[in-house]
Every structure is written in structure tokens, then in C-alpha cells.
Amino acid sequence: MMKKRSISASKASLVLFLCQMISALDVPLDSKLLEELSQPPTITQQSPKDYIVDPRENIVIQCEAKGKPPPSFSWTRNGTHFDIDKDAQVTMKPNSGTLVVNIMNGGKAEAYEGVYQCTARNERGAAISNNIVIRPSRSPLWTKEKLEPNHVREGDSLVLHCRPPVGLPPPIIFWMDNAFQRLPQSERVSQGLNGDLYFSNVQPEDTREDYICYARFNHTQTIQQKQPISVKVFSTKPVTERQPILLTPTGSTSTKVELRGNVLLLECIAAGLPTPVIRWIKEGGELPANRTFFENFKKTLKITDVSEADSGNYKCIARNILGSAHHVISVTVKAAPYWITAPRNLVLSPGEDGTLICRANGNPKPNISWLANGVPISIAPEDPSRKVDGDTIIFSHVQERSSAVYQCNASNEYGYLLANAFVNVLAEPPRILTPANKLYQVIADSPALLDCAYFGSPKPEIEWFRGVKGSILRGSEYIFHDNGTLEIPVAQKDSTGTYTCVARNELGKIQNEVQLEVKDPTMIIKQPEYKVIQRYGQVSFECIIKHDTTLLPTIIWLKDNGELPDDERFLVGKDNLTIMNVTDKDDGTYTCIVNTTLDSVSASAVLTVVAAPPTPAIIYARPNPPFDLELTGQLERSVELSWIPGDENNSPITSFVIEYEDGLHEPGVWHYQTEVPGTQTTVQLKLSPYVNYSFRVIAVNEIGRSQPSEPSEQYLTKSANPDENPSNVQGIGSEPDNLVITWESLKGFQSNGPGLQYKVSWRQKDVDDEWTSVIVANVSKYIVSGTPTFVPYEIKVQALNDLGYAPEPSEVIGHSGEDLPMVAPGNVQVHVINSTLAKVHWDPVPLKTVRGHLQGYKVYYWKVQSLSRRSRRHVEKKILTFRGNKTFGMLPGLEPYSSYKLNVRVVNGKGEGPASPDKVFKTPEGVPSSPSFLKITNPTLDSLTLEWGLPTHPNGILTSYILKFQPINNTHELGPLVEIRIPANESSLILKNLNYSTRYKFYFNAQTSVGSGSQITEEAVTIMDEAGILRPAVGAGKGKEDWKKEIVNGSRSFFVLKGLTPGTAYKVRVGAEGLSGFRSSEDVFETGPAMASRQVDIATQGWFIGLMCAVALLILILLIVCFIRRNKGGKYPVKEKEDAHADPEIQPMKEDDGTFGEYSDAEDHKPLKKGSRTPSDRTVKKEDSDDSLVDYGEGVNGQFNEDGSFIGQYSGKKEKEPAEGNESSEAPSPVNAMNSFV
């Protein structure tokens, strides 16, 4: 019976590997075999038992399964069949059991509340999912209540009640003020677990009217706000100090029930003045180390991953200088069911026996019940091979019809566990999966591994034969592996040949031949030798090899373990390396490496470059090797070695290097032992047990190292226990359900004796488990299977040999394999800082759900569309990674006035977890870019046409365009600035009533509600005359007339013709086109003799202005002369009388200009200086702010009188804006008069 059960277990493991369940085979199986094997259904993915859904989104209830043939799916709802075809809102995904309830297209989430269960069925059985309870999340509003102000005496305690609405799931509570800033908390003021805000004693600074409790419902991403609470603290002197009393919990004792594996939270908040300090103890025991945390200023005791051992009485003590108060909380830890042994899939052959075991524990003890294909086993169809014995089902002499899926349900009042395990009865003849006549090639004296991957049910027996009809292989010279592989530990040339693998069971037999070829090893029969070469000489290294004639060798040369320099002086031949014109930089180690497809060998030599010797030359060379090595004073752990130095060759010996060979473990390999000064010829050497020592000595001088001496006699030390354990012990899982323990093996001489092995021990950390140990051969890895995902383990590896164990090893902490994170970060919030920058917040995921080493969070974000253009584009997702347990990050480089989406994912060593729901946010408007172009066309005598393009980046909704323009005179001075606001829907404008023959500068920019964007500038000139040239008629009435047409504004009654030829006859026709048709009239005229073709306004000419200035200056000089001459003629009595009564402090207002004489400012009438010209690159520099104090005289030129009145108010900048300083002392001309109406 035990033999059959062992065979069954191995076959079960085989098929589980085929079905990607549990890998228990060492041979790979091909996809064709997988397609042929039948398998009952297995649930691979399902929704959680308690599934809270967002009522605004579609409900997806997962159910995925696999099997052969592929299973079909059905559902029950509230215990009865759920007919999906009768509900238009419910669909099932193709080739899947996953349900999708269409809520976003009219469905109501509340209508689909209930308990759902999925069944996956094929001809071999039926698997069922857990009971999935669907509940939509709820975020109810706060009930309205009238809140009276809290009047509290300074030093008294106070509790502000939150009483949030009951939601699903419960909301997260926090307190903030009107400015959405979290209220500061301390030992004196803190929030309790129930959301209330506790004041141990109030202080005057607690007075405020905006204590606001917020409730955040994560599933619906909503926040509800309670009405603000007002607190007014009044002072009484003196403030009375009080000893502590507990605000929560009340009374002296209370009870608390928590479930195993959960987090235990105990809270004590006390009132008192001074503020009490809280301390926690466990009566009759210690608080658990590494799982105990204190939060909320030690008012909350937190114990993670609680177990039954954490039950007991916990006391909190509140103490200040006046006394103390305490409270005892009696904690009872119950347990929902948890697995001790979950049932495992069972694969049997017809007639075999097997068992399904389902063992669970809990508090209270769970009840175990069995189902077969989803039906209670008591009412399931009878199976004579099946017997139920409590938590075990025993199968005897199974047949193919016994295949089924069994469900084990372990339940108590705190929950349940449901596990599916199938029994699959297969009858399969043997199959060999290794390709026929596969060729294996190995090097002589190395191991040969010949594969024979197989499958069959019952498990086939494997035999190997030499040749096709040779005898069966047996004996110590062969090793037969459980996966069918034949190992020849030391293959020789005569091992070459054909090997036959035979697999047989009671259903048949099959065989397969493979070929083995044993090749001669590659050897370097002439190695490169040490060379000393003078500068600028030539040197050559040889590397002559011997190899198997069927293998193609390649030779590579290295210098100092790197590639040869890219220098034409290095010549690589078939079996040598030559270096021409040697320089100092060629000094180094040169290595010859020979590679074939099966092996690789190498040899090295040192090149020393020396200067050319003087004449006569003194030969400096490496020393000759030492000789006459002798061992004396042999002990178990030491020996004395002596030698005679060789000739030092004109360079003193600086040191001796002692090397040893271990003829027992590594014959032919020499290791460094020690180094002694060149004056010493004996040394005491420390030895290790179980090493067959030989020693040699190398002399060293400034030129280099000598050749090694001849080896000493051998000395074999006695065996002993290992002195040390393996180093670099690590435990890192490669899969979610295993723990890979690795270490660096001891070297041969470190074994200290024969039979080196390792004792590998492990146990789960923080669990009261015994050590599990296994002794393995001299390897460096051991894999522990069936571990929980990412849990810590204590690990130790101890060396042992035939004489005993090494010292007790130290423990290291490792982790079983990681799996992808289970949950997405919650409560993702986006705070838009400005139009190009946003800050994203999220709540960290629980560490238990990370299922690995937390590496950080990734934020995926992308632009959905521009809000101004309403056009979609290719979505380019951007990713920002925030290392560690960060809960916020900045998103730079956003585009203004756009809609974005983002989600957040947690990352561990395995990969990324699921994404959080997409969060939509919008960036506000920004200022636009400059218009894409500004063109000025159709210049006329008094108008210009402006055309422009939309800004390339509107960055918002355009509200208008701003056009500023000003004339530029012949001296490049700017005239008055005119500003026009243009509606945003316009793309052109005709400017009228301009001066003719005048250059204008235009400044044009767009505006959004945020402000003005950058401007674009352009210059244009109105024409001198609005004249079109009419070409003269050739032959004056003879031949065909050539007309030129000009369009004239309909409001004009004249048109000036320009560019006519003097003394020529022209015919002119004026036509009018209107609603009544086209009318025209003609006339003939002749131009006069040649004269200037353009009339110039003399008032605008420079020479005329200069002449007028000279005349004015002359008149001023004449007036001064006359005044002087008049004064010399004596004073008139009336004038004397006026002078006598004049008051220099009081000057009347001048009647001629209406200004105060004291503050007359000549600068108000000065023309703008040349320095105010627009830069030549046609850009307008941004000046100081318009409301700058300097512009109003409050800079260095502004002063105040003693009474605070302001003086110097006209001393500010007058040339800042081109719109100022444009007045002129000249008489106004008609052109200026016309400008005043623009």
C-alpha cells in the first residue's frame, strides 16, 4: 500500500506540472502532450469574497478556470440559478466565466446586490468558486444638526464629536479648517479611533470657529463635510491643575475581540493638566517584540498579525505630576478558519489508492464538510471507491469514472475556507519525450548526462542499455536519476557509442536511442613564457595547442585580462603573438585563451620592458629559483619550511613568495600561502586538516619573479571537523511558493576531512515552528517548496564531514518568493498647482498586500484632450517613478487648459500591481503663445489691412486680441501709441484714417482670461499717393487698347493716377457697379511736360524744420538784445512800484498756461529721445510694471516734506512708454488733427 501511494504521489506531481499547478518533475514536457491529457476544471481566478463595488461603474465578477476539455460556466445568485440570458444588462466574457454588469448604460448597482457563486464544469468534474458577496459602496450625506458654540474654561478637557454618516466601507476621518489645512495634533490634542477630536486640556490658542470634521469615502472618491464647530476658550486665573482621568475608554475595564492575523488597535485618551503621558503594559507578559507599535503620541497601541498568544489583559496608564489613572482592556483573539493541510490535486492510475486530506484550524474549531462536483457529498452520486472519514476522503481501487472535483469547506462563525481539489484517473502508456538519436558530446574525464524524459500512468520504470541490444547498465560507474537521466560520472573515450532508454508500465513499452561522443581535451603544449625586453625591441609569445580533430579551436590573446591594444605593432599569428617596437606601455600580462564548443584552456606570461643597458652593460635579470626545500617540525596544524636562495642576478632579492599545492583536492593547482622578506630563508607555515601539501618558493626582485622552485616533499595533515561554515548564505524565493537557499561552498582544503556535506535548516520567522533540516551533498543551493508568498524565514547552513559538524552557524533572514502586488493605491488625489504643474497624492497600500519588497510607486499620466481645441490625438503615456514609500509626487510639464488622466501602481521586485482607477483632472487656462503670423497687406493712402493667424498654443479660450500701433517719423522717434481690442473671432482688420506715406509699428498679441500672451511685431508704410498706373494707349487710338484696372472705395469721389509718362495721351474710364448693373464714362487727357512726380509736404521735411529753428533762434537773440538795451535806458516808476510789492514766496497762477509757476515742468513738452526707439530686432522689451513706485516719483527722485506731502512728483520717468512724451511745441498740422480721431 505504501509503495503504491508513493507511486501515485509522483504521478500526481507529474501531471500537476503539466497543468502548470505544482512543478515536481525535473524533465520538460512538450505542448503536444499537454493537449492530449484530460484534466478536471481548476478555478484560477475569482473575485474576493466580500466585493464592494463602485455604483457608478460596471460590475465585473471574475471567474476564470482551466481544464481539458475547456470548461463551461454557470452562476447562482442567492442560492438559485442565475439566468444570464434573461438580463440584458449582464454579459459573460467569451471563453470565460467572468460576468460584466452594465451599470453605466442604465443599470442600478443596488439591483445586483447578493451572493454569487461560479461553477466551472467539464466531463471530468465541476469546480466552484467562493461565495462572492456583491455590495455597492455608499457615501451618505451628513445629517443636519444645529451645533452650539463650545464655551470652555482654560485647562478643562473637551471632546468634539464627529459622528460621521455610516458608509460602505466606513469612511476615513480627518479634521481640517476652512482653509483646508489639517488641524495640528499633539499629545494634548489628538483624534481618536472613532473620529472624535479630544483635548486633554484646552488653551487660549484653541479658540477658533472652523473645527470641521471630514469623512472621505474612498470607493466613490467623495468627501463629506460636517458643519463647522466653534470653540471659545475663556481664561480664569489661576488655572487649576488636575490629575488624569480617562476620556476614552470609560470605566476601569473593557473587552475587545480581534481575529487572528488582523491588526489589534487599543486606545486610551486621558484628560488632565499638565497633559498626561500614556504608557502600555501587558499583565503577566511582555508586549510582542517586532510587532508592537505606538501611534497617536502613544495613545494607541498597535499589534500587527495577532495570534491566540496575544490574548490577555492590556493596561494603559495615564500619568502626570498630580497622579495617574488606568484602564484594563481584556483582549480575546478568535480565529477564522485557516489551513493546516489544504487538499491537493490527486492523479491516480486505474486500480490505485489515494487520499484527500483537508485539515483546518480556527477559534472556535471549524466544521469540515465535503462536496463532490459542487454537491454535498452526502447527496452526490455514489462512488464505491470513495470513503469519507471526517477530514479525509480515502480512495481504493479507483477507476476512470472516479475522476471528479472535490470541495472542502471549513467554516466557523468568523468565516469559511473553500478549496477545490480534483482526483484525475489516467491510464496512459509510456511516452519518451527526448528526441530520437539525440547527439551528446563531452570532453574525456568529464561527466556525461544522457536524457530520457518520459511520461506514463502508472509511472513507467526506466532502464538503460549499451547499444541497441546490449545488456542492461548497472553498477557504481553509472548514476540513474529519477527523471530518467543516465549520468556517466567520468566519461572515457571508450564510452562513445549508442545508448538505449526503455520505459515500460503495465500499458506498454517504448524505447529511444541517443548517441554519445567523447572528445579529446584541448591542451596548450607550449605555453607563452616570461620575457624581459629592452625598449624598442621585438618580442614574441608562443601558444601551440593540441586538440580533438573534430573540434574547431579559436585562439584569443588578452593583455591584462582586456583586449589587445588597437595598434598595428601587435601581430597575431596562427600560434603566436608578436609585438614590434616595444614601448613601456606594453609592459603587462599576456594571456592565450583557446576555446572550442566543449572546453576552454588558457596560459599567461609576463612581459617586462627595461631600458637599454649602458656600455659596458650590467645585466639585470630576475633571480634564479630557490632550491633544496626542506620540511621540518611537522605538526597537525603547522610545519617549518626552509630553502636556499638562487642567484639574484645583480638585483637584490626583495621577498620570497611561498605557494602550496593540495594534491588531494586540487592537484596541479598552486595557491598563494604567504610572503616573507628577501633576507629570510625559513618560515613557519599554518596548515589546514586533510590537505596533502607540497610547497614551492619564488624569489622576487625589482626585475620580476623567478621561476618556481622544485616542489618540496608532500605532507598529508590529519582530518578534523570543519572549522568554518559556508559564507554568503542567502534566502531569496524565485517563485511565489518557494525559498531558494544559496551559499558559497567551502573549498576543498576547508572541508578538513572526507565526506563534506551541508546541513540546511530553516523555519518561518515569528511563528512558533521547529527547525526543518535536511543534509545535502557538496552543493551550493537548496530549494524549499510550498512556502507562503513573501514571508520571512530564519536560515542557517552548517558544514559537516565524516568526523563531525562545524561550529553552530549564525542565522540569516531570508524571504520566500515575491508575487505581484494585490491592490492598487487608494484615495488618489490631484492638486493642480498651476497650468503646467500638478501634485498627486495617494494612500500607501498595506504592506501585506505588496507581497514583496516595496520598491516604490509609478504614476502613469497622459493627456486626453485639449479643452480649447476639442480634438483628440495619439495618447502618449508618461511614467514617473517615486522610490520608496512616498505618497505624493509632482507632475511637471503639463499643457495648460487640457484634460489629463492618471493612475498609480505599486511596484515590488516582481513587478507592478494593479492600477488605481483613472483619475481625471484638468489644468487651468494659461496665457497664449503669440499669434502664428501677422501680415499687413493692401497699403493705401490712409489704410492698411492686417491679417493674422491663431496662436499655435491658445492655452485657453481666447477672449480678444490687443493691437497697439504708433507712427515712426524720419528720425526714428515713436509717435503716440494707439490700442485697439479686437474680438477673438476676427482674423483680419482694416485700419483707416492713417497718415499717408507714414511708417507704423504694430504690436499684436492674444488674450485669455488669465492674461496677455507674448506679442508679435511688424512694420508697414502707407503709400505716398493712392495712384494706379494706366498704361498709355499705343498709337493713340490705333490698335487694341491696354487697360489697367484699379478698385476704388465707393465713398471716394476722386482718384490720383501715379507714374504716368509726361507728354502722353491717356484715356480714362470710370465705372460704377451696383444693384442696377454696371455704368461707366470715359474721358481723354494728356499729361503735361516732365516735372517732379511726387509732392512733398514741406512741413515734414528736415531742411524746412532746421530753417524754421534757425529763424526762431535769430528772433530770440534779437529780443534779448532789445531787452538789454531797454534796461539800460532806466526804470519806469510803475515798474519800480510793482517790484517793491512783489512777494517771492507767493506766485499767482499764470493766466496764460493755467499752471503753477512753482511746478512748471518743461519736460512735459519735450519730444521723445532717440533712446526710446524700438530695438532693431522688431521686439518690444518688457518694461517695469505699470504700477511701479518709481514711475510715480517714489524712486530716487521722489521726496516727502515734513508734513508728509509729496514733492518731485513730476521728476519720474517720462520716456518709459511710447504712448507718453509725444506732444510737440509745433503748431498742429492737419495730419496731427486727423491722428487725434484715430
XYZ file of C-alpha atoms in Angstrom, residues 231 620 947:
3
model
C -14.754 76.647 20.311
C 69.842 42.827 -14.547
C -4.349 89.575 -41.194
